[in-house]
Short mmCIF file of C-alpha atoms and ligand atoms in Angstrom, two decimals:
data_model
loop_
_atom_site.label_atom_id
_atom_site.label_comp_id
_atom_site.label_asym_id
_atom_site.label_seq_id
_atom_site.Cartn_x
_atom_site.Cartn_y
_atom_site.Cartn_z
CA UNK U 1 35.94 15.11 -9.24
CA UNK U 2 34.53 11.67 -9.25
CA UNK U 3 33.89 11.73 -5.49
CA UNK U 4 32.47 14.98 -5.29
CA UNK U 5 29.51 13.60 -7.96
CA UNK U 6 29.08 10.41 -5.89
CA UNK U 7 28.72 12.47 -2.69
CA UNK U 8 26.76 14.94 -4.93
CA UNK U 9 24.57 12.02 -6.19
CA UNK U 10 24.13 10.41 -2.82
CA UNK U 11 22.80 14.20 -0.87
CA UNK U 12 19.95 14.17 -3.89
CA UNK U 13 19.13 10.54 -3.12
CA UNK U 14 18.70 10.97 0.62
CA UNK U 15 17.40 14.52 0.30
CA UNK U 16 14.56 13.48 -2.00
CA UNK U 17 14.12 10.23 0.32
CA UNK U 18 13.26 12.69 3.19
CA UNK U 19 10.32 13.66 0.75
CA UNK U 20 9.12 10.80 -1.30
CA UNK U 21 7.05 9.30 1.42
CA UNK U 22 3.12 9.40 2.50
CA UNK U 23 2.17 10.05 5.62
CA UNK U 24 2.81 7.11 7.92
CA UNK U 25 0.45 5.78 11.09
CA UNK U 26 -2.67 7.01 9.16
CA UNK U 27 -5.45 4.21 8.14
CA UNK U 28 -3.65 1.40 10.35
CA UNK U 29 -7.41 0.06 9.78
CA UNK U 30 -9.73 0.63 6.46
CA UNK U 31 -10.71 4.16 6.78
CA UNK U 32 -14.61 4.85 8.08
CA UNK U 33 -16.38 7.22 6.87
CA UNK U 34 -19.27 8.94 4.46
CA UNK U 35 -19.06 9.97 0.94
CA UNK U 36 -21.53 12.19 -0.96
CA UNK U 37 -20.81 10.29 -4.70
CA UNK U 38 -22.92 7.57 -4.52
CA UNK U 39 -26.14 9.41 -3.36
CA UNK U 40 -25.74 12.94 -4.62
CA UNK U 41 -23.41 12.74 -7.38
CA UNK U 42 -22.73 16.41 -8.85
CA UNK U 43 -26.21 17.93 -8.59
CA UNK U 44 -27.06 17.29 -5.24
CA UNK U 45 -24.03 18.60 -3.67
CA UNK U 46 -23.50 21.42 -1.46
CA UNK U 47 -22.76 22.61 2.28
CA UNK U 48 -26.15 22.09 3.85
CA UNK U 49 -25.83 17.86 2.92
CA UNK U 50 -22.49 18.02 4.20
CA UNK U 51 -23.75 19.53 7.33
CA UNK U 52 -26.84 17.05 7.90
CA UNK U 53 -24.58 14.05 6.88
CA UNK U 54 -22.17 15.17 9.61
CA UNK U 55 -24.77 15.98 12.06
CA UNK U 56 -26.28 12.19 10.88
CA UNK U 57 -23.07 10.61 11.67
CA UNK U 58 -23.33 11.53 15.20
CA UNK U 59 -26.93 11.36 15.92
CA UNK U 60 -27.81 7.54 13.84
CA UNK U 61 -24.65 6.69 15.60
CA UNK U 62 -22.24 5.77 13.33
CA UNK U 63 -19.58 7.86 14.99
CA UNK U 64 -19.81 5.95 17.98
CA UNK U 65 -18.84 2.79 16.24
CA UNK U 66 -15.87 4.19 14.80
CA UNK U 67 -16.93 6.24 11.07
CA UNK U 68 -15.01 8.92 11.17
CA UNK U 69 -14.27 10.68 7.55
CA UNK U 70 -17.46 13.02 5.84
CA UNK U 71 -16.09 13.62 2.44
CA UNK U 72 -17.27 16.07 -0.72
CA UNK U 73 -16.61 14.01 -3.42
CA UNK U 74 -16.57 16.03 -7.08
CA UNK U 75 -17.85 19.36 -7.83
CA UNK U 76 -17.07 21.65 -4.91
CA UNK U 77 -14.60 23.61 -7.57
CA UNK U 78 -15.41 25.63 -10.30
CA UNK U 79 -12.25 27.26 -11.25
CA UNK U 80 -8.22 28.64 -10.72
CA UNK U 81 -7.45 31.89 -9.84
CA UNK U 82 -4.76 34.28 -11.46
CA UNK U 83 -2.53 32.65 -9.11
CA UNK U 84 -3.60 28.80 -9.87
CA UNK U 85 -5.08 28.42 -6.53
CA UNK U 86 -8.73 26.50 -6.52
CA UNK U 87 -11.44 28.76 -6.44
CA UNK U 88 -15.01 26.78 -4.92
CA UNK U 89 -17.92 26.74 -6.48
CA UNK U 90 -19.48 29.07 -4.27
CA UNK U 91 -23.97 28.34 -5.05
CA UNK U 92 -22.97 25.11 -3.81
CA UNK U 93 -20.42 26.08 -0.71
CA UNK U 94 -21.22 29.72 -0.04
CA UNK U 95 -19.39 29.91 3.09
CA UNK U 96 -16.44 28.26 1.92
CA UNK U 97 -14.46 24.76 2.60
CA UNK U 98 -12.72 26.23 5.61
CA UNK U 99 -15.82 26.54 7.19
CA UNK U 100 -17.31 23.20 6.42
CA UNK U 101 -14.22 21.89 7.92
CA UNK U 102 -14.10 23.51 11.05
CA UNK U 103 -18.00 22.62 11.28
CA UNK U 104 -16.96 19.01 10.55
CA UNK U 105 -14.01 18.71 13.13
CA UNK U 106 -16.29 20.70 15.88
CA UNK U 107 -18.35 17.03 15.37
CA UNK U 108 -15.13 15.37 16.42
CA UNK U 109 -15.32 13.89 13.07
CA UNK U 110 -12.60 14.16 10.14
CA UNK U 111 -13.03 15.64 6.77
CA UNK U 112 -12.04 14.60 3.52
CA UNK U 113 -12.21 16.23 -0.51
CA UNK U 114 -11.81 14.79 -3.94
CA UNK U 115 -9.51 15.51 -6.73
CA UNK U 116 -8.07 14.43 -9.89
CA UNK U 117 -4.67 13.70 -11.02
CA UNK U 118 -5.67 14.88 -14.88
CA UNK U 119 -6.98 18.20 -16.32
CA UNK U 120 -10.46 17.98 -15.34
CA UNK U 121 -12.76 15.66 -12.21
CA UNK U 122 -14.63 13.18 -13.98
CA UNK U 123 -17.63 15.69 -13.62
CA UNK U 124 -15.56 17.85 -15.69
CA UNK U 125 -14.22 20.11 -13.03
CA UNK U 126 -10.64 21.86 -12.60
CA UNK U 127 -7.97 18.95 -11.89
CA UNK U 128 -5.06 19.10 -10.25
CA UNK U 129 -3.08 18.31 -13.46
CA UNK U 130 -0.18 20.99 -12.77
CA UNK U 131 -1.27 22.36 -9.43
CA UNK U 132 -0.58 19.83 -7.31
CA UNK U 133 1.31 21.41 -4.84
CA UNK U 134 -0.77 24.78 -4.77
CA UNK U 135 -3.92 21.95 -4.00
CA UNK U 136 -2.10 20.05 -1.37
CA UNK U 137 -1.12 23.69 0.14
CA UNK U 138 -4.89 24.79 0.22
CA UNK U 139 -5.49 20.98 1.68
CA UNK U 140 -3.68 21.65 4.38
CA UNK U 141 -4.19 25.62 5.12
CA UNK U 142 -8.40 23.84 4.74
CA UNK U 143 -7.74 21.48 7.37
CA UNK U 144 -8.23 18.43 5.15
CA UNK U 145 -8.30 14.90 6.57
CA UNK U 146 -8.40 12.53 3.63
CA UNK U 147 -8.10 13.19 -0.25
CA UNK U 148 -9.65 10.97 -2.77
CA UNK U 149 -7.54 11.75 -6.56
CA UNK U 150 -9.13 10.36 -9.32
CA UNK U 151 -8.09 9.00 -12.57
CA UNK U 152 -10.07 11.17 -15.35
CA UNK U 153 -8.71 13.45 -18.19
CA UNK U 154 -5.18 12.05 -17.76
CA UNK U 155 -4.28 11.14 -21.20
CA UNK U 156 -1.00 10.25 -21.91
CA UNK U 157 -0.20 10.78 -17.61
CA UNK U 158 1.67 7.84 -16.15
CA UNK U 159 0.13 6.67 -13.00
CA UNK U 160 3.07 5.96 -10.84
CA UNK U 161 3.86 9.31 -11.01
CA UNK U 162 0.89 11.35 -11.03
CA UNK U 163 0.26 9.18 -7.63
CA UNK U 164 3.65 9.96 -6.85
CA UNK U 165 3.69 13.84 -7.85
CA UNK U 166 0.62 14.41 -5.25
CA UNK U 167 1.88 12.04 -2.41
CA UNK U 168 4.58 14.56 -2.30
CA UNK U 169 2.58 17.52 -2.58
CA UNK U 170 1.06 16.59 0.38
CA UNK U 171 3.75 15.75 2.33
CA UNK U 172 5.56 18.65 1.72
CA UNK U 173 2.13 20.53 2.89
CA UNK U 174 2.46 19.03 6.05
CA UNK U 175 -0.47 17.86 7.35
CA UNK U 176 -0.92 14.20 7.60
CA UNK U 177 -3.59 13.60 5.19
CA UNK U 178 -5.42 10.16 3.91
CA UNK U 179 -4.41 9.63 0.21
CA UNK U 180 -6.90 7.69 -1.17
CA UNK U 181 -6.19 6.40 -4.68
CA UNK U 182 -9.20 6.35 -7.54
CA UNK U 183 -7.15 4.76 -10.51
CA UNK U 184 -10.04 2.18 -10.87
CA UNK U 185 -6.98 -0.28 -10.76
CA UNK U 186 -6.15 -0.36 -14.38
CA UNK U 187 -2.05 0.35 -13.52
CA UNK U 188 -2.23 -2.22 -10.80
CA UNK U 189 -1.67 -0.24 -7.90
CA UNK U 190 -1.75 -2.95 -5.44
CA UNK U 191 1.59 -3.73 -6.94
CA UNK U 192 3.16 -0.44 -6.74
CA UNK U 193 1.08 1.67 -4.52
CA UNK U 194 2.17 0.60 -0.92
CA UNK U 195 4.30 3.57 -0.24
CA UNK U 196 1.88 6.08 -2.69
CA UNK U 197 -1.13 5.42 -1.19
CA UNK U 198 -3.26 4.53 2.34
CA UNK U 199 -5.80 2.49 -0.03
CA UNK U 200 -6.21 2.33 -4.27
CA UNK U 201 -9.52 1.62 -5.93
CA UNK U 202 -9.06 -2.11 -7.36
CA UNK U 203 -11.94 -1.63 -9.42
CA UNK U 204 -14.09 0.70 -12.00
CA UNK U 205 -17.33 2.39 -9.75
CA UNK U 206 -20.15 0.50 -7.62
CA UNK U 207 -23.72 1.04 -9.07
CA UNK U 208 -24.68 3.41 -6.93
CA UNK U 209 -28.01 2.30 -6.92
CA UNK U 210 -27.31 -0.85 -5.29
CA UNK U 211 -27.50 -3.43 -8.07
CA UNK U 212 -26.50 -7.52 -7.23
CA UNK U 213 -24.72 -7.94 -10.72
CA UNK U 214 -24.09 -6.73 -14.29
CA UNK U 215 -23.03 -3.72 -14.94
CA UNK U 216 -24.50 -0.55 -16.48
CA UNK U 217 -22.51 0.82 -19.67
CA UNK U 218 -19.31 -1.00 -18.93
CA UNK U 219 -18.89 1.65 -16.24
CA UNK U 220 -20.66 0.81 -13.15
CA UNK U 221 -20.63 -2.60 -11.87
CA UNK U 222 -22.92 -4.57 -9.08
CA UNK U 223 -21.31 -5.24 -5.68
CA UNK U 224 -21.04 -8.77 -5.92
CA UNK U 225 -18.73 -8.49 -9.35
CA UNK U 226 -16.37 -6.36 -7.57
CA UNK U 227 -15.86 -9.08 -4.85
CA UNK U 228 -15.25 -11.11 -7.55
CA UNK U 229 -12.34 -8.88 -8.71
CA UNK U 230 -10.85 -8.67 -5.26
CA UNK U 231 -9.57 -12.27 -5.40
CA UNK U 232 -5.84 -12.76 -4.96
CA UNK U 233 -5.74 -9.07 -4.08
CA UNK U 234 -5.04 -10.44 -0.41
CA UNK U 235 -1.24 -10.40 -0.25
CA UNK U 236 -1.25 -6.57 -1.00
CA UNK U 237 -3.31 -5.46 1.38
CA UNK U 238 -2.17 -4.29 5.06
CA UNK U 239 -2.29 -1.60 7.87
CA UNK U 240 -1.78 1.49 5.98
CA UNK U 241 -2.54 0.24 2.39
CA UNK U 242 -6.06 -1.13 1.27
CA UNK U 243 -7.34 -2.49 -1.64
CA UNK U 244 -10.40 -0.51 -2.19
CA UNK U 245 -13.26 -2.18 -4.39
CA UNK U 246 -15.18 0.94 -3.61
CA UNK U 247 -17.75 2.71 -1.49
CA UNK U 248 -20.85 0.90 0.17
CA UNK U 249 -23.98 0.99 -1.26
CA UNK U 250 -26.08 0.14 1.32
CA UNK U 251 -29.25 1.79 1.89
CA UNK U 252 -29.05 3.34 -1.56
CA UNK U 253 -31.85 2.34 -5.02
CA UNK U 254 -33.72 -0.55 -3.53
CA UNK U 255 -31.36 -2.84 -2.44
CA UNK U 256 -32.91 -5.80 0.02
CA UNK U 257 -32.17 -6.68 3.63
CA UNK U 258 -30.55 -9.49 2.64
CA UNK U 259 -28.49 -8.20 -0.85
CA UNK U 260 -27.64 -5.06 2.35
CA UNK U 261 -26.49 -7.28 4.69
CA UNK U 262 -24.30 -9.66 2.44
CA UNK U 263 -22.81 -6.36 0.81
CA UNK U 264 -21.68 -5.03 3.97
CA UNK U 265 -20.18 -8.23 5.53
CA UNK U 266 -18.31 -8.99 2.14
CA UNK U 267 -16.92 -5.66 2.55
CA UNK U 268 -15.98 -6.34 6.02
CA UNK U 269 -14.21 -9.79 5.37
CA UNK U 270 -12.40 -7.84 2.78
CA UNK U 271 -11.08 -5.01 5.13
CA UNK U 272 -12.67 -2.57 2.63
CA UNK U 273 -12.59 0.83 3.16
CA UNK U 274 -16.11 1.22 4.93
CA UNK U 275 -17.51 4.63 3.15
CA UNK U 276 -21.31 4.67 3.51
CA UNK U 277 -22.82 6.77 0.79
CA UNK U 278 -26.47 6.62 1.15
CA UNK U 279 -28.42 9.79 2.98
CA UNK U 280 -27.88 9.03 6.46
CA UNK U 281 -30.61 11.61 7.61
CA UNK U 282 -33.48 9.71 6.48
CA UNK U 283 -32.41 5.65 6.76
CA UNK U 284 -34.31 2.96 7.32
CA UNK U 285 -33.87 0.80 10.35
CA UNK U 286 -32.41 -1.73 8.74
CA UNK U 287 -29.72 -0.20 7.05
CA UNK U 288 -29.06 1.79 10.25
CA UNK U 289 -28.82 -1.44 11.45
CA UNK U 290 -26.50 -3.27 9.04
CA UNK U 291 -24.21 -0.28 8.90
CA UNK U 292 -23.90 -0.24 12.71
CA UNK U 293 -23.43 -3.93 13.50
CA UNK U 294 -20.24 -3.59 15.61
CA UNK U 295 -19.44 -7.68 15.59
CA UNK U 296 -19.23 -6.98 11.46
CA UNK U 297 -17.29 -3.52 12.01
CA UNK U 298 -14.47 -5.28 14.62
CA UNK U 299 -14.27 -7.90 11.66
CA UNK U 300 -13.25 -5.19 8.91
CA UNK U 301 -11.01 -2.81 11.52
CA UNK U 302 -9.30 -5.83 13.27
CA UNK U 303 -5.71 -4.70 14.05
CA UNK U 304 -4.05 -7.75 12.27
CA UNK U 305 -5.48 -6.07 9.28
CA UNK U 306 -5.52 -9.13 7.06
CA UNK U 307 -8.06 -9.10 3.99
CA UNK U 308 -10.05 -12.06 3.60
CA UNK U 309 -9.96 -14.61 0.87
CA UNK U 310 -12.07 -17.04 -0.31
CA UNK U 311 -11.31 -20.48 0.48
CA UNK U 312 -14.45 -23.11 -0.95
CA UNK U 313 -16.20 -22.23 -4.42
CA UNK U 314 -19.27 -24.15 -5.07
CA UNK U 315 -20.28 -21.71 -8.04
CA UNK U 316 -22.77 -19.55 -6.60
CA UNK U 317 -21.99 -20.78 -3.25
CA UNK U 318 -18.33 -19.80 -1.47
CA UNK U 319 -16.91 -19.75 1.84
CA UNK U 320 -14.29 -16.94 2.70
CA UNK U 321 -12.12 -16.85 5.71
CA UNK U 322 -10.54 -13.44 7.38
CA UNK U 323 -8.13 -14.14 9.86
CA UNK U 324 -7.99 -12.27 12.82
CA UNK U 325 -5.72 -10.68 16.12
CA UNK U 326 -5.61 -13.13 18.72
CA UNK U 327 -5.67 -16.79 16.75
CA UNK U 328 -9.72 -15.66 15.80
CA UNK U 329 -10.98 -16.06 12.77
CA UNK U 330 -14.09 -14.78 10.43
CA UNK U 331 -15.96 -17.17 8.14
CA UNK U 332 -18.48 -15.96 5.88
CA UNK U 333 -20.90 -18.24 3.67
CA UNK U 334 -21.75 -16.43 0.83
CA UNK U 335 -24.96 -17.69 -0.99
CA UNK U 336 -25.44 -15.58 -3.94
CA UNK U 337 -28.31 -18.26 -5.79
CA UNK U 338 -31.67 -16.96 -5.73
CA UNK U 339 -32.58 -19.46 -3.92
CA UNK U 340 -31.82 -20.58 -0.10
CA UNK U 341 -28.92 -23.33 -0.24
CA UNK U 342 -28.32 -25.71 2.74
CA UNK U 343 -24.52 -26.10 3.57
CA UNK U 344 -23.24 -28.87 5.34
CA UNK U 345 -20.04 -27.13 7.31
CA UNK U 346 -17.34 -29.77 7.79
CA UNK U 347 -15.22 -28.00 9.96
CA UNK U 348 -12.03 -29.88 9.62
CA UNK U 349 -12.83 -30.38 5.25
CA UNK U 350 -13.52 -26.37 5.21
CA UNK U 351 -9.98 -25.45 3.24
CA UNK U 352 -9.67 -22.67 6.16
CA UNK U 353 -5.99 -22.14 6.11
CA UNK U 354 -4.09 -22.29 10.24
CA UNK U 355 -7.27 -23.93 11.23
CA UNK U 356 -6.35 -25.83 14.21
CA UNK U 357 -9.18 -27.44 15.97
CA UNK U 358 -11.75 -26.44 19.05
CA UNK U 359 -12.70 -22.28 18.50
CA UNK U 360 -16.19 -21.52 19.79
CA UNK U 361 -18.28 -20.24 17.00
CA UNK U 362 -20.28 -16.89 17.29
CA UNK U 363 -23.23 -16.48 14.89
CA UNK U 364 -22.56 -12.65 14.37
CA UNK U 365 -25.86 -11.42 12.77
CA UNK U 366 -27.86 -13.34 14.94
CA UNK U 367 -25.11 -12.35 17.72
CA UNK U 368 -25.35 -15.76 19.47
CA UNK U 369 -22.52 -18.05 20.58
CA UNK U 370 -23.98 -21.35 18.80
CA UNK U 371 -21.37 -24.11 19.64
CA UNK U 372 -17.87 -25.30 18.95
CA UNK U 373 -15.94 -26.43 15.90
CA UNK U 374 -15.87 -29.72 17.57
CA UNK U 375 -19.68 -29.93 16.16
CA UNK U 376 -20.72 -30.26 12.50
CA UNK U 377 -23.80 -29.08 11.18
CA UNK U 378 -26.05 -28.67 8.36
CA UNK U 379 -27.20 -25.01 8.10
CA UNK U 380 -29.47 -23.06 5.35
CA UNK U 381 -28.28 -20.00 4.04
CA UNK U 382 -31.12 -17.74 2.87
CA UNK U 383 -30.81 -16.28 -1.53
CA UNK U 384 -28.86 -13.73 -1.59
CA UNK U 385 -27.42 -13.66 1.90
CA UNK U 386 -24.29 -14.89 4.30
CA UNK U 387 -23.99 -16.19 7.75
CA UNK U 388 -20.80 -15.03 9.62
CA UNK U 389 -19.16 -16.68 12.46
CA UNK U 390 -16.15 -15.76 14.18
CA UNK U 391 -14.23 -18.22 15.82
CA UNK U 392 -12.39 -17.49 19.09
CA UNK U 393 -9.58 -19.95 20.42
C1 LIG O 1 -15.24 8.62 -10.79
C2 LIG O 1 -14.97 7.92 -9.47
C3 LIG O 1 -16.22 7.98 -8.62
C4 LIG O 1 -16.62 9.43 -8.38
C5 LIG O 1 -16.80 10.16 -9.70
C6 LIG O 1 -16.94 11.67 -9.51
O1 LIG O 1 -16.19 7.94 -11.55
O2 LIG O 1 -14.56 6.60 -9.69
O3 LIG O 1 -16.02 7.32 -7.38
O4 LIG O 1 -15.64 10.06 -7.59
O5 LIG O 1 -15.67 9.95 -10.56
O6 LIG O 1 -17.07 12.35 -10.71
#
């Protein structure tokens, strides 16, 4: 009797091993991509955006240097039908999500949708809260690349296993899809999340308009807070699992060249997720620019995927290091005064951690090789701004 439990016990385990997985192989880099939240929000929605933005991708392009996801964050889904499948809001996406997907994929681009683990999105549309595997079904039948499943109306839900419930869902769908978790970080994903997840939100939203600092109603915080919540994030962070301290805001309120351009290589030194979110139809040069700067992009998909940390703290002045494939190495000088700050780099009194000696040095926004480590020098780092080398052995 005894061994026929055990045996009975064991069968369960493995059996529900075979299931309790994510997808593996997908995001062995950050994921790429575009995401209509920070620009659009709920009102300005709809199938025609999603169409331009994947059109955009191409012709600005941002496919070409490796973005690859266009997702519909909230408010594509008004409803449940007698059967509990999602109905879409159909003023918004009158030909359907099917459609858009196909449209999408014809780009030879990959598409993505948002959901939420509790009753209701955050904009207060149907969750997933008891449908999962109905939503992961539709996911799939859809064509759906990537999933983004938020953290609203989920009183009294345990995280772990919401996360858990849908991972399943999904891979009992079959189709290998990006799970993106939106938890905000307040279970600590990083800690539990490696097999749940391809990458977790560390952090409560970006301002979507583009702020430095501060943070509006508790809710929405500047850019350069949330690096400051990524620290000793590092060690969780790997091919297939991200720490995600949320989409880019480049190009998006009023944000300056040199706020965009410190933004975006923070992001890359910290092997974010790389989700553009401002309207990529009508960009300046600049931000075109920034987004596009392939030395900054092989920084943030570099196959050792290693997130950087930050290894000299002056107070408003730090140095981070990412270490790279290959014995390279990133360093970025952050300067977030106001004012320009003159650095003296010490190459051997740097704190940069396996640093052996003798790497050329590449200046990567001015994309110039500018010397050795073998050289000190004294260089000026403009407000608000970084310089990035990478060292090659
Ligand atoms: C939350 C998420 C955002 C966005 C909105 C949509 O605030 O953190 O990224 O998806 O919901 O309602």
């Amino acid at each position: 009797m005894k061994s026929i439990y055990l045996f009975l016990v064991v069968c369960f385990l493995s059996a529900s091993s075979i299931y309790a997985q994510k997808f593996e192989n997908l995001a062995l880099t950050p994921p790429m991509g575009w995401n209509s939240w920070n620009t659009f929000e709920c009102e300005g929605v709809n199938e025609t955006v999603i169409r331009e933005m994947a059109d955009a991708m191409v012709e600005k392009g941002l496919k070409d240097v490796g973005y690859e996801y266009i997702v519909i964050d909230d408010c594509w889904q008004i409803g449940r039908d007698d059967n509990g499948y999602i109905i879409v809001d159909k003023e918004k996406f009158p030909s359907g999500i099917k459609v858009l997907a196909d449209y999408v994929h014809s780009k030879g681009l990959k598409f993505g949708i948002y959901s939420d683990a509790g009753t209701m999105t955050c904009a207060r549309r149907p969750g997933s809260k008891g449908f999962e595997y109905k939503d992961a079904e539709t996911y799939a039948k859809w064509g759906v690349d990537y999933l983004k499943y938020d953290w609203c109306f989920t009183e009294g839900q345990d995280a772990k296993t919401s996360y858990k419930l849908m991972r399943d869902a999904l891979y009992k769908a079959g189709r290998p899809i990006v799970f993106s978790m939106c938890e905000w970080g307040e279970n600590k994903p990083w800690e539990w999340a490696e097999n749940v997840g391809h990458l977790w939100r560390t952090t409560l939203d970006i301002d979507m308009n583009g702020r430095y600092d501060g943070n509006v109603n508790g809710n929405l915080f500047g850019w350069s807070d949330l690096v400051d919540m990524q620290v000793g994030l590092e060690k969780y962070a790997g091919p297939g699992h991200w720490n995600d301290p949320d989409m880019l805001a480049v190009g998006n309120g009023d944000m300056p060249i040199n706020e965009a351009r410190a933004h975006f290589s923070m992001w890359a030194m910290l092997a974010a997720p790389l989700m553009a979110g401002n309207d990529l139809r009508n960009m300046s040069f600049s931000d075109q620019e920034i987004l596009t700067n392939k030395e900054l992009i092989a920084i943030n998909q570099d196959v050792l995927g290693k997130q950087g940390f930050k290894v000299v703290d002056l107070g408003n002045f730090e140095v981070w290091q990412k270490p790279l494939s290959n014995g390279d190495m990133a360093i970025c000088l952050f300067n977030r005064e106001i004012k320009n700050t003159k650095y003296q780099v010490n190459w051997n009194q740097m704190n940069i951690k396996d640093f052996s000696g003798a790497y050329t040095i590449k200046n990567l926004w001015q994309n110039k090789v500018i010397g050795t480590t073998d050289t000190n020098f004294l260089i000026e780092v403009p407000a608000r701004d970084v310089v990035v080398f990478r060292l090659t052995k």
